[in-house]
């Protein structure tokens, strides 16, 4: 079974499916997220893997993504011509529109006017693709990101909308239901882009939108039972949302055939280990092995300052500890992981084929060759927001399901420089105070992610009548709709002031607090 068909064979055949062809855009995943938000099941597959999975997948519609290449060049990415022969609607976005034009008899050239950033399109002709946007003569703000230009459209197409730099900003062949748009409707910078995508899936392709968490839960419970049979499953429980939702779902399917192994690395948030044990062992009555390995992790991290070395050390230790405990469970044949759909996409990305870099996050790093367990990955079709929705459907506490994302290596990557037990304790306290003040102010759910960072910097200060020489603590909070781009949260100053004052007064080892106002454009990462 190829990677291109592995996901497809898991899907129940009664769901309507949309195929997204990936040409390497860094925001291709957002197309899928927008469709899923409207109840439409879709999958992303690399452009060079489409031929082998078209018949199995049987899409009701196809979307061609953007990408960094130039469509007029001979070596540019190309999709199989069969996509245009399926008799289903096709939507080309940015590079996807240019590729469609080049493929069907139009023309694309480079060296013309480039368009990057916000632009306005003028609607020149009615089309179901732009229903609800005001009609002919209306203007709409969109987000452009292209350096080439369409100079001629294929026979049968007409112009629906244009911008100052793109005379073919929206084109359509209504007879064949082929559409092209030069901007990116999937990003938040195109305010009504989600409506355009919904018009394509619901009005043009006629999809009902039957992808719900209730249906997914019922189907996945049956799949797990069929896959596992009478076997035993081990779940590596990290305490995060993904592995927790996976564990509760699997337990619903097979009961005590599941055993969770919770490796406490000593790098979790304040009191998090106790909360995990209480919830899973006491509330859900799920068999749980709690391994307190904090001393081992901190011991091997002593003196390590390089971020990637930290990640690899933590990943290696996690596997070692987990493997040791798993070997004690007689008859275990399956390993459950909280792998999400973005991880699956990345492993077969069009931007480089199968990933050559092994992730050090223990939930996506995969199994060592010597572990002969079969994988159970019930969340591999879901995005993060869908996992949260499934958690609510399963009855997990909303406060737990809605927790801000927490990195697999834990606090290790929020302590630049050497990690010591003292530094971890200081950061745990500061982070807990910060989040407590955010919750008290009613702001927690308005923030995508907030956390404290213990900087490897000390400053001289005066507290009372004594001079101090202690650490600087940075506070970060960002807003985001997708986790791929982010902007700093504009805190009310009184909330920041209360958090900073409490940290300085209550946490020994910190005498200065700063707030990070760095935005996170595509392709960058958080504090490392």
Short mmCIF file of C-alpha atoms in Angstrom, two decimals:
data_model
loop_
_atom_site.label_atom_id
_atom_site.label_comp_id
_atom_site.label_asym_id
_atom_site.label_seq_id
_atom_site.Cartn_x
_atom_site.Cartn_y
_atom_site.Cartn_z
CA UNK A 1 0.00 0.00 0.00
CA UNK A 2 1.43 3.37 -1.01
CA UNK A 3 1.47 6.44 1.19
CA UNK A 4 -0.85 8.11 -1.29
CA UNK A 5 -3.56 5.52 -0.69
CA UNK A 6 -2.92 4.76 2.99
CA UNK A 7 -5.18 7.58 4.23
CA UNK A 8 -7.84 6.96 1.62
CA UNK A 9 -8.33 3.33 2.62
CA UNK A 10 -9.17 4.40 6.18
CA UNK A 11 -12.00 6.65 5.06
CA UNK A 12 -15.59 5.43 5.09
CA UNK A 13 -16.81 5.38 1.46
CA UNK A 14 -20.08 7.21 2.20
CA UNK A 15 -18.34 10.58 2.80
CA UNK A 16 -18.10 13.18 0.04
CA UNK A 17 -14.44 13.81 -0.71
CA UNK A 18 -12.50 16.74 -2.11
CA UNK A 19 -8.96 16.23 -3.39
CA UNK A 20 -6.45 19.02 -2.77
CA UNK A 21 -3.42 18.81 -5.05
CA UNK A 22 -0.35 20.18 -3.27
CA UNK A 23 2.10 22.17 -5.40
CA UNK A 24 4.20 23.18 -2.40
CA UNK A 25 2.49 26.27 -0.96
CA UNK A 26 3.25 26.86 2.70
CA UNK A 27 -0.46 27.51 3.30
CA UNK A 28 -1.94 24.49 1.49
CA UNK A 29 -3.06 23.04 4.82
CA UNK A 30 -5.27 26.07 5.31
CA UNK A 31 -7.35 25.10 2.28
CA UNK A 32 -8.16 21.80 3.96
CA UNK A 33 -8.93 23.50 7.26
CA UNK A 34 -11.39 25.87 5.63
CA UNK A 35 -13.17 23.01 3.88
CA UNK A 36 -13.30 20.90 7.04
CA UNK A 37 -14.81 23.88 8.91
CA UNK A 38 -17.71 23.65 6.46
CA UNK A 39 -18.15 19.93 7.05
CA UNK A 40 -16.39 18.83 3.87
CA UNK A 41 -13.95 15.93 4.10
CA UNK A 42 -10.78 16.50 2.07
CA UNK A 43 -7.25 15.22 1.77
CA UNK A 44 -4.02 16.82 0.55
CA UNK A 45 -1.81 14.79 -1.78
CA UNK A 46 1.42 15.80 -3.60
CA UNK A 47 1.03 16.65 -7.29
CA UNK A 48 3.27 13.75 -8.34
CA UNK A 49 1.24 11.13 -6.43
CA UNK A 50 -2.20 11.93 -7.87
CA UNK A 51 -2.25 9.45 -10.77
CA UNK A 52 -1.89 6.45 -8.49
CA UNK A 53 -4.74 7.35 -6.13
CA UNK A 54 -7.42 9.04 -8.26
CA UNK A 55 -9.54 5.93 -8.83
CA UNK A 56 -9.42 4.92 -5.17
CA UNK A 57 -10.17 8.40 -3.87
CA UNK A 58 -12.96 9.24 -6.37
CA UNK A 59 -13.17 12.97 -5.50
CA UNK A 60 -16.35 14.98 -5.94
CA UNK A 61 -14.21 18.08 -6.61
CA UNK A 62 -10.53 19.00 -6.99
CA UNK A 63 -8.60 22.03 -5.73
CA UNK A 64 -5.16 22.90 -7.12
CA UNK A 65 -3.05 24.67 -4.49
CA UNK A 66 -0.59 27.52 -4.80
CA UNK A 67 3.14 26.97 -5.00
CA UNK A 68 6.50 28.68 -5.49
CA UNK A 69 7.22 27.51 -9.07
CA UNK A 70 6.58 29.26 -12.40
CA UNK A 71 3.89 27.50 -14.43
CA UNK A 72 5.44 28.33 -17.81
CA UNK A 73 8.74 26.55 -17.10
CA UNK A 74 9.26 23.03 -18.43
CA UNK A 75 10.38 21.65 -15.06
CA UNK A 76 7.47 23.19 -13.11
CA UNK A 77 5.20 20.84 -11.10
CA UNK A 78 2.39 19.36 -13.16
CA UNK A 79 -0.71 17.38 -12.33
CA UNK A 80 -1.97 14.46 -14.38
CA UNK A 81 -4.34 15.56 -17.22
CA UNK A 82 -6.87 13.10 -15.81
CA UNK A 83 -7.80 15.68 -13.18
CA UNK A 84 -9.45 17.74 -15.92
CA UNK A 85 -11.19 14.69 -17.38
CA UNK A 86 -13.01 13.51 -14.25
CA UNK A 87 -16.13 15.56 -14.93
CA UNK A 88 -15.96 17.16 -11.47
CA UNK A 89 -15.45 20.85 -10.57
CA UNK A 90 -11.83 22.05 -10.43
CA UNK A 91 -10.63 25.18 -8.62
CA UNK A 92 -7.10 26.50 -9.20
CA UNK A 93 -5.61 28.82 -6.56
CA UNK A 94 -2.67 31.12 -7.47
CA UNK A 95 -0.13 28.70 -9.02
CA UNK A 96 -3.05 26.29 -9.42
CA UNK A 97 -4.85 28.83 -11.65
CA UNK A 98 -1.70 29.47 -13.67
CA UNK A 99 -1.09 25.74 -14.06
CA UNK A 100 -4.66 25.27 -15.21
CA UNK A 101 -4.28 28.03 -17.79
CA UNK A 102 -0.96 26.65 -19.08
CA UNK A 103 -2.39 23.13 -19.22
CA UNK A 104 -5.63 24.01 -21.01
CA UNK A 105 -4.32 26.35 -23.71
CA UNK A 106 -3.78 29.71 -22.00
CA UNK A 107 -0.48 31.50 -21.44
CA UNK A 108 1.60 32.43 -18.39
CA UNK A 109 4.70 34.63 -18.39
CA UNK A 110 7.16 35.94 -15.82
CA UNK A 111 8.79 39.35 -15.66
CA UNK A 112 5.54 41.26 -15.38
CA UNK A 113 4.00 43.14 -12.46
CA UNK A 114 4.26 41.26 -9.19
CA UNK A 115 1.52 41.31 -6.57
CA UNK A 116 2.25 40.56 -2.92
CA UNK A 117 -0.03 41.52 -0.05
CA UNK A 118 -3.47 43.04 0.08
CA UNK A 119 -5.26 43.96 -3.14
CA UNK A 120 -8.76 44.78 -4.30
CA UNK A 121 -10.60 42.82 -6.94
CA UNK A 122 -13.50 44.29 -8.93
CA UNK A 123 -16.30 41.87 -9.76
CA UNK A 124 -17.10 42.17 -13.47
CA UNK A 125 -19.44 39.24 -14.03
CA UNK A 126 -21.86 37.10 -12.04
CA UNK A 127 -20.61 33.67 -10.98
CA UNK A 128 -21.74 31.20 -8.33
CA UNK A 129 -18.14 31.20 -7.08
CA UNK A 130 -18.54 34.78 -5.84
CA UNK A 131 -22.14 34.58 -4.61
CA UNK A 132 -22.64 36.75 -1.55
CA UNK A 133 -19.82 39.18 -2.33
CA UNK A 134 -21.96 42.02 -3.63
CA UNK A 135 -22.37 41.28 -7.32
CA UNK A 136 -21.12 43.11 -10.40
CA UNK A 137 -19.34 46.36 -9.54
CA UNK A 138 -18.50 45.33 -5.97
CA UNK A 139 -14.95 45.39 -4.67
CA UNK A 140 -13.43 42.77 -2.38
CA UNK A 141 -10.20 42.75 -0.37
CA UNK A 142 -7.99 39.72 -1.07
CA UNK A 143 -4.44 38.53 -0.44
CA UNK A 144 -2.13 38.16 -3.44
CA UNK A 145 1.20 36.34 -3.52
CA UNK A 146 2.52 35.78 -7.05
CA UNK A 147 5.36 36.90 -9.27
CA UNK A 148 4.14 35.59 -12.63
CA UNK A 149 1.18 36.76 -14.69
CA UNK A 150 -1.50 35.12 -16.81
CA UNK A 151 -1.50 36.77 -20.23
CA UNK A 152 -4.17 34.64 -21.95
CA UNK A 153 -6.91 32.37 -20.64
CA UNK A 154 -7.99 29.10 -22.29
CA UNK A 155 -10.89 28.88 -24.71
CA UNK A 156 -14.20 28.61 -22.88
CA UNK A 157 -13.08 30.72 -19.93
CA UNK A 158 -14.21 34.27 -19.17
CA UNK A 159 -13.12 36.91 -16.66
CA UNK A 160 -15.19 37.12 -13.48
CA UNK A 161 -13.06 39.61 -11.50
CA UNK A 162 -9.86 41.61 -11.97
CA UNK A 163 -7.42 43.58 -9.85
CA UNK A 164 -5.03 46.37 -10.80
CA UNK A 165 -2.20 43.91 -11.27
CA UNK A 166 -4.20 40.83 -12.31
CA UNK A 167 -6.63 41.18 -15.20
CA UNK A 168 -7.53 37.51 -14.69
CA UNK A 169 -7.91 37.55 -10.89
CA UNK A 170 -10.96 35.27 -11.13
CA UNK A 171 -11.79 33.26 -14.25
CA UNK A 172 -14.42 30.63 -14.94
CA UNK A 173 -15.53 28.05 -17.47
CA UNK A 174 -19.01 27.55 -16.07
CA UNK A 175 -19.82 24.75 -18.53
CA UNK A 176 -17.00 22.50 -17.36
CA UNK A 177 -17.12 23.96 -13.82
CA UNK A 178 -13.45 24.97 -13.96
CA UNK A 179 -12.48 28.03 -11.92
CA UNK A 180 -9.27 29.92 -11.26
CA UNK A 181 -8.47 32.57 -8.66
CA UNK A 182 -5.18 34.46 -8.47
CA UNK A 183 -5.41 35.28 -4.75
CA UNK A 184 -5.43 33.03 -1.67
CA UNK A 185 -8.95 32.55 -0.24
CA UNK A 186 -7.65 30.20 2.45
CA UNK A 187 -5.72 32.82 4.45
CA UNK A 188 -7.26 35.12 7.05
CA UNK A 189 -6.04 38.16 5.07
CA UNK A 190 -8.78 37.41 2.51
CA UNK A 191 -11.70 38.23 4.84
CA UNK A 192 -14.40 36.40 2.87
CA UNK A 193 -12.23 33.72 1.35
CA UNK A 194 -13.96 30.99 3.36
CA UNK A 195 -17.26 31.97 1.68
CA UNK A 196 -15.66 31.59 -1.76
CA UNK A 197 -14.45 28.10 -0.88
CA UNK A 198 -17.87 27.21 0.51
CA UNK A 199 -19.48 28.44 -2.72
CA UNK A 200 -17.18 26.09 -4.63
CA UNK A 201 -17.88 23.03 -2.48
CA UNK A 202 -21.56 23.53 -1.71
CA UNK A 203 -23.03 25.54 -4.63
CA UNK A 204 -20.84 24.44 -7.52
CA UNK A 205 -19.91 20.88 -6.48
CA UNK A 206 -23.22 20.35 -4.66
CA UNK A 207 -21.69 18.83 -1.53
CA UNK A 208 -23.81 18.53 1.61
CA UNK A 209 -21.01 18.83 4.14
CA UNK A 210 -21.45 15.53 6.02
CA UNK A 211 -18.15 15.54 7.92
CA UNK A 212 -19.03 15.77 11.64
CA UNK A 213 -17.25 14.74 14.83
CA UNK A 214 -20.23 12.66 15.91
CA UNK A 215 -20.04 10.62 12.71
CA UNK A 216 -16.24 10.41 12.92
CA UNK A 217 -16.41 9.16 16.51
CA UNK A 218 -18.84 6.38 15.64
CA UNK A 219 -16.89 5.30 12.57
CA UNK A 220 -13.51 5.40 14.31
CA UNK A 221 -14.70 3.30 17.25
CA UNK A 222 -15.68 0.59 14.77
CA UNK A 223 -12.39 0.89 12.87
CA UNK A 224 -10.36 0.56 16.08
CA UNK A 225 -12.29 -2.55 17.12
CA UNK A 226 -11.82 -4.07 13.68
CA UNK A 227 -8.09 -3.29 13.62
CA UNK A 228 -7.27 -4.39 17.17
CA UNK A 229 -9.58 -7.34 17.64
CA UNK A 230 -8.65 -9.00 20.93
CA UNK A 231 -5.16 -7.48 21.01
CA UNK A 232 -3.72 -5.17 23.62
CA UNK A 233 -2.84 -1.55 22.92
CA UNK A 234 -0.26 0.68 24.61
CA UNK A 235 -0.72 4.43 24.40
CA UNK A 236 2.13 6.87 24.99
CA UNK A 237 0.31 9.49 27.02
CA UNK A 238 2.10 12.84 27.09
CA UNK A 239 -0.60 14.77 28.92
CA UNK A 240 -1.28 16.91 25.85
CA UNK A 241 -4.61 17.22 24.09
CA UNK A 242 -3.75 14.94 21.13
CA UNK A 243 -2.61 11.85 23.01
CA UNK A 244 -5.34 12.35 25.64
CA UNK A 245 -8.14 12.47 23.06
CA UNK A 246 -6.65 9.43 21.31
CA UNK A 247 -6.54 7.53 24.61
CA UNK A 248 -10.16 8.29 25.54
CA UNK A 249 -11.38 7.36 22.04
CA UNK A 250 -9.49 4.07 22.03
CA UNK A 251 -10.67 3.26 25.54
CA UNK A 252 -14.27 3.80 24.40
CA UNK A 253 -13.64 1.27 21.63
CA UNK A 254 -11.76 -1.50 23.46
CA UNK A 255 -11.93 -0.74 27.19
CA UNK A 256 -9.22 -2.33 29.34
CA UNK A 257 -7.40 -3.75 26.33
CA UNK A 258 -5.74 -0.31 26.44
CA UNK A 259 -2.95 0.59 28.84
CA UNK A 260 -1.57 4.13 28.93
CA UNK A 261 2.06 4.82 29.76
CA UNK A 262 2.57 8.35 31.04
CA UNK A 263 6.23 9.35 30.98
CA UNK A 264 6.69 12.29 33.33
CA UNK A 265 9.78 14.03 31.95
CA UNK A 266 9.97 16.60 34.74
CA UNK A 267 9.54 19.27 32.05
CA UNK A 268 5.77 19.64 32.23
CA UNK A 269 3.76 22.62 33.40
CA UNK A 270 3.10 23.21 37.11
CA UNK A 271 1.10 20.32 38.64
CA UNK A 272 0.40 18.87 35.19
CA UNK A 273 1.54 15.34 36.06
CA UNK A 274 -0.86 15.16 39.01
CA UNK A 275 -3.73 16.42 36.85
CA UNK A 276 -3.08 13.81 34.17
CA UNK A 277 -2.96 10.93 36.66
CA UNK A 278 -6.11 12.11 38.41
CA UNK A 279 -8.11 12.53 35.22
CA UNK A 280 -7.16 9.28 33.48
CA UNK A 281 -6.70 6.90 36.39
CA UNK A 282 -9.41 8.20 38.72
CA UNK A 283 -12.01 9.87 36.49
CA UNK A 284 -11.86 7.70 33.34
CA UNK A 285 -10.62 4.55 35.08
CA UNK A 286 -8.16 3.91 32.25
CA UNK A 287 -5.28 1.56 33.16
CA UNK A 288 -2.32 3.91 33.57
CA UNK A 289 1.37 3.44 34.29
CA UNK A 290 2.91 6.65 35.63
CA UNK A 291 6.69 6.77 35.20
CA UNK A 292 8.40 9.55 37.12
CA UNK A 293 11.51 9.98 34.97
CA UNK A 294 12.24 13.62 35.71
CA UNK A 295 15.54 12.91 37.42
CA UNK A 296 16.78 10.88 34.44
CA UNK A 297 15.76 13.53 31.87
CA UNK A 298 17.23 16.43 33.81
CA UNK A 299 20.39 14.45 34.46
CA UNK A 300 21.05 13.82 30.77
CA UNK A 301 20.15 17.40 29.85
CA UNK A 302 22.66 18.85 32.29
CA UNK A 303 25.09 21.09 30.44
CA UNK A 304 23.18 20.84 27.13
CA UNK A 305 22.44 24.23 25.57
CA UNK A 306 21.80 23.57 21.86
CA UNK A 307 18.01 23.51 21.17
CA UNK A 308 18.12 20.68 18.64
CA UNK A 309 20.33 18.56 20.90
CA UNK A 310 17.79 19.09 23.67
CA UNK A 311 14.98 17.90 21.41
CA UNK A 312 16.86 14.82 20.25
CA UNK A 313 17.92 13.94 23.79
CA UNK A 314 14.36 14.21 25.06
CA UNK A 315 12.99 12.21 22.12
CA UNK A 316 15.57 9.46 22.62
CA UNK A 317 14.96 9.25 26.36
CA UNK A 318 11.21 9.18 25.92
CA UNK A 319 11.46 6.20 23.57
CA UNK A 320 13.88 4.42 25.90
CA UNK A 321 11.70 4.89 28.98
CA UNK A 322 8.52 4.06 27.12
CA UNK A 323 10.04 0.94 25.55
CA UNK A 324 11.22 -0.27 28.94
CA UNK A 325 7.73 0.04 30.41
CA UNK A 326 5.99 -1.35 27.33
CA UNK A 327 8.11 -4.52 27.53
CA UNK A 328 6.51 -5.23 30.93
CA UNK A 329 2.99 -5.36 29.43
CA UNK A 330 2.42 -8.95 28.38
CA UNK A 331 0.78 -9.50 25.01
CA UNK A 332 0.90 -5.90 23.79
CA UNK A 333 0.68 -5.83 19.99
CA UNK A 334 -0.30 -2.25 19.17
CA UNK A 335 1.02 1.22 19.92
CA UNK A 336 -1.39 4.17 19.91
CA UNK A 337 -0.09 7.59 18.87
CA UNK A 338 -1.69 11.02 18.65
CA UNK A 339 -0.48 11.64 15.10
CA UNK A 340 -2.47 14.41 13.40
CA UNK A 341 -3.17 15.05 9.72
CA UNK A 342 -0.55 17.85 9.37
CA UNK A 343 2.07 15.27 10.39
CA UNK A 344 0.83 12.90 7.67
CA UNK A 345 0.88 15.69 5.09
CA UNK A 346 4.41 16.71 6.05
CA UNK A 347 5.72 13.17 5.68
CA UNK A 348 4.77 13.13 1.98
CA UNK A 349 5.02 16.85 1.30
CA UNK A 350 5.44 18.10 -2.23
CA UNK A 351 8.17 20.38 -0.91
CA UNK A 352 10.69 17.61 -0.65
CA UNK A 353 9.05 14.22 -0.83
CA UNK A 354 9.24 11.93 2.18
CA UNK A 355 10.69 13.82 5.08
CA UNK A 356 14.42 13.35 5.52
CA UNK A 357 14.37 14.94 8.96
CA UNK A 358 13.14 12.83 11.86
CA UNK A 359 11.09 14.98 14.17
CA UNK A 360 12.14 14.91 17.77
CA UNK A 361 8.64 15.44 19.11
CA UNK A 362 7.87 12.04 20.61
CA UNK A 363 4.34 11.89 19.17
CA UNK A 364 5.42 12.16 15.53
CA UNK A 365 8.89 10.69 15.48
CA UNK A 366 7.67 7.22 14.59
CA UNK A 367 8.71 3.83 15.95
CA UNK A 368 12.27 2.59 16.17
CA UNK A 369 12.86 -0.45 13.95
CA UNK A 370 13.34 -2.74 16.92
CA UNK A 371 9.82 -2.07 18.27
CA UNK A 372 7.55 -4.53 16.48
CA UNK A 373 4.25 -2.98 17.58
CA UNK A 374 1.61 -2.10 15.01
CA UNK A 375 0.42 1.50 14.95
CA UNK A 376 -3.05 2.68 15.95
CA UNK A 377 -3.43 6.33 14.93
CA UNK A 378 -7.10 7.29 15.27
CA UNK A 379 -6.50 11.04 14.83
CA UNK A 380 -4.42 10.94 11.67
CA UNK A 381 -7.30 12.34 9.59
CA UNK A 382 -7.83 15.35 11.86
CA UNK A 383 -6.50 18.86 12.27
CA UNK A 384 -5.90 20.31 15.74
CA UNK A 385 -9.22 22.15 15.94
CA UNK A 386 -11.02 18.95 14.94
CA UNK A 387 -9.21 17.04 17.70
CA UNK A 388 -10.52 19.60 20.19
CA UNK A 389 -14.04 19.19 18.80
CA UNK A 390 -13.70 15.41 19.12
CA UNK A 391 -12.52 15.83 22.71
CA UNK A 392 -15.68 17.78 23.52
CA UNK A 393 -17.75 15.11 21.75
CA UNK A 394 -16.07 12.47 23.95
CA UNK A 395 -16.86 14.41 27.12
CA UNK A 396 -13.38 15.63 28.04
CA UNK A 397 -13.51 18.77 30.24
CA UNK A 398 -13.69 21.91 28.06
CA UNK A 399 -10.92 23.54 30.11
CA UNK A 400 -8.63 20.61 29.27
CA UNK A 401 -9.56 20.37 25.60
CA UNK A 402 -9.15 24.13 25.16
CA UNK A 403 -5.68 24.30 26.65
CA UNK A 404 -3.07 26.23 24.74
CA UNK A 405 -0.64 24.11 22.65
CA UNK A 406 2.33 22.76 24.56
CA UNK A 407 5.51 21.56 22.79
CA UNK A 408 6.52 17.92 22.94
CA UNK A 409 9.93 18.69 24.53
CA UNK A 410 8.09 20.64 27.21
CA UNK A 411 9.75 23.47 29.11
CA UNK A 412 13.15 22.48 27.74
CA UNK A 413 12.72 24.74 24.71
CA UNK A 414 11.46 27.58 26.88
CA UNK A 415 14.69 27.66 28.82
CA UNK A 416 17.32 28.85 26.32
CA UNK A 417 20.68 27.75 27.63
CA UNK A 418 21.34 25.09 30.26
CA UNK A 419 18.41 23.30 31.87
CA UNK A 420 18.65 22.81 35.63
CA UNK A 421 16.07 21.65 38.20
CA UNK A 422 16.16 25.17 39.65
CA UNK A 423 15.46 26.77 36.27
CA UNK A 424 12.55 24.40 35.62
CA UNK A 425 11.02 25.19 39.02
CA UNK A 426 11.33 28.94 38.44
CA UNK A 427 9.75 28.71 34.99
CA UNK A 428 6.92 26.47 36.19
CA UNK A 429 6.00 29.01 38.86
CA UNK A 430 6.24 32.02 36.55
CA UNK A 431 4.26 30.29 33.81
CA UNK A 432 1.52 29.23 36.26
CA UNK A 433 1.15 32.79 37.59
CA UNK A 434 1.00 34.22 34.07
CA UNK A 435 -1.73 31.81 32.95
CA UNK A 436 -3.63 32.32 36.21
CA UNK A 437 -3.82 36.07 35.63
CA UNK A 438 -4.89 35.52 32.02
CA UNK A 439 -7.71 33.25 33.17
CA UNK A 440 -8.80 35.65 35.91
CA UNK A 441 -9.04 38.41 33.32
CA UNK A 442 -11.22 36.20 31.09
CA UNK A 443 -8.70 36.34 28.24
CA UNK A 444 -7.53 32.73 28.03
CA UNK A 445 -9.85 31.67 25.21
CA UNK A 446 -9.04 34.84 23.22
CA UNK A 447 -5.37 33.82 23.06
CA UNK A 448 -4.11 30.99 20.88
CA UNK A 449 -0.98 30.41 22.96
CA UNK A 450 0.56 32.08 26.00
CA UNK A 451 3.65 31.05 27.95
CA UNK A 452 6.65 32.25 29.89
CA UNK A 453 10.29 31.93 28.85
CA UNK A 454 13.24 31.99 31.25
CA UNK A 455 15.94 33.90 29.40
CA UNK A 456 19.65 33.14 29.88
CA UNK A 457 20.13 36.75 30.92
CA UNK A 458 20.59 38.22 34.39
CA UNK A 459 20.11 41.84 35.35
CA UNK A 460 21.02 43.90 38.37
CA UNK A 461 18.08 45.34 40.26
CA UNK A 462 17.11 46.70 43.63
CA UNK A 463 14.27 45.08 45.52
CA UNK A 464 13.53 46.89 48.76
CA UNK A 465 16.89 47.79 50.23
CA UNK A 466 18.77 44.91 48.66
CA UNK A 467 20.55 44.64 45.35
CA UNK A 468 19.62 41.61 43.25
CA UNK A 469 21.22 39.82 40.32
CA UNK A 470 18.58 37.50 38.90
CA UNK A 471 16.95 36.21 35.72
CA UNK A 472 14.80 37.94 33.14
CA UNK A 473 11.44 36.29 32.39
CA UNK A 474 9.80 36.92 29.00
CA UNK A 475 6.05 36.60 28.56
CA UNK A 476 4.59 35.72 25.19
CA UNK A 477 0.98 35.61 23.98
CA UNK A 478 -0.17 35.32 20.38
CA UNK A 479 -3.41 35.23 18.44
CA UNK A 480 -3.79 32.85 15.53
CA UNK A 481 -6.46 31.08 13.53
CA UNK A 482 -4.25 28.34 12.15
CA UNK A 483 -1.02 28.09 14.14
CA UNK A 484 0.97 28.84 10.98
CA UNK A 485 0.91 32.62 11.31
CA UNK A 486 0.47 34.60 14.51
CA UNK A 487 0.46 38.10 15.89
CA UNK A 488 1.19 39.27 19.42
CA UNK A 489 -1.82 39.68 21.70
CA UNK A 490 -2.52 43.27 22.67
CA UNK A 491 -2.80 42.87 26.41
CA UNK A 492 -4.60 45.34 28.63
CA UNK A 493 -1.69 46.84 30.54
CA UNK A 494 -3.30 46.25 33.92
CA UNK A 495 -3.32 42.48 33.28
CA UNK A 496 0.33 42.47 32.26
CA UNK A 497 1.19 44.62 35.26
CA UNK A 498 -0.52 42.22 37.68
CA UNK A 499 1.20 39.19 36.13
CA UNK A 500 4.64 40.86 36.18
CA UNK A 501 4.23 42.08 39.75
CA UNK A 502 3.18 38.66 41.00
CA UNK A 503 6.05 36.91 39.21
CA UNK A 504 8.64 39.26 40.69
CA UNK A 505 7.12 39.06 44.18
CA UNK A 506 6.39 35.33 44.28
CA UNK A 507 9.11 33.70 42.16
CA UNK A 508 12.61 33.66 43.63
CA UNK A 509 15.13 33.99 40.83
CA UNK A 510 13.33 36.59 38.65
CA UNK A 511 13.77 40.34 39.03
CA UNK A 512 12.61 41.58 35.64
CA UNK A 513 9.70 40.72 33.33
CA UNK A 514 9.45 41.70 29.64
CA UNK A 515 6.64 41.17 27.12
CA UNK A 516 7.48 39.82 23.67
CA UNK A 517 5.67 41.64 20.84
CA UNK A 518 7.20 39.67 17.98
CA UNK A 519 4.77 38.57 15.27
CA UNK A 520 5.07 35.16 13.68
CA UNK A 521 4.94 35.30 9.88
CA UNK A 522 4.74 32.07 7.85
CA UNK A 523 7.78 29.87 8.16
CA UNK A 524 9.04 31.11 11.53
CA UNK A 525 8.94 29.35 14.87
CA UNK A 526 8.28 30.26 18.47
CA UNK A 527 10.94 30.66 21.15
CA UNK A 528 13.50 27.89 20.88
#
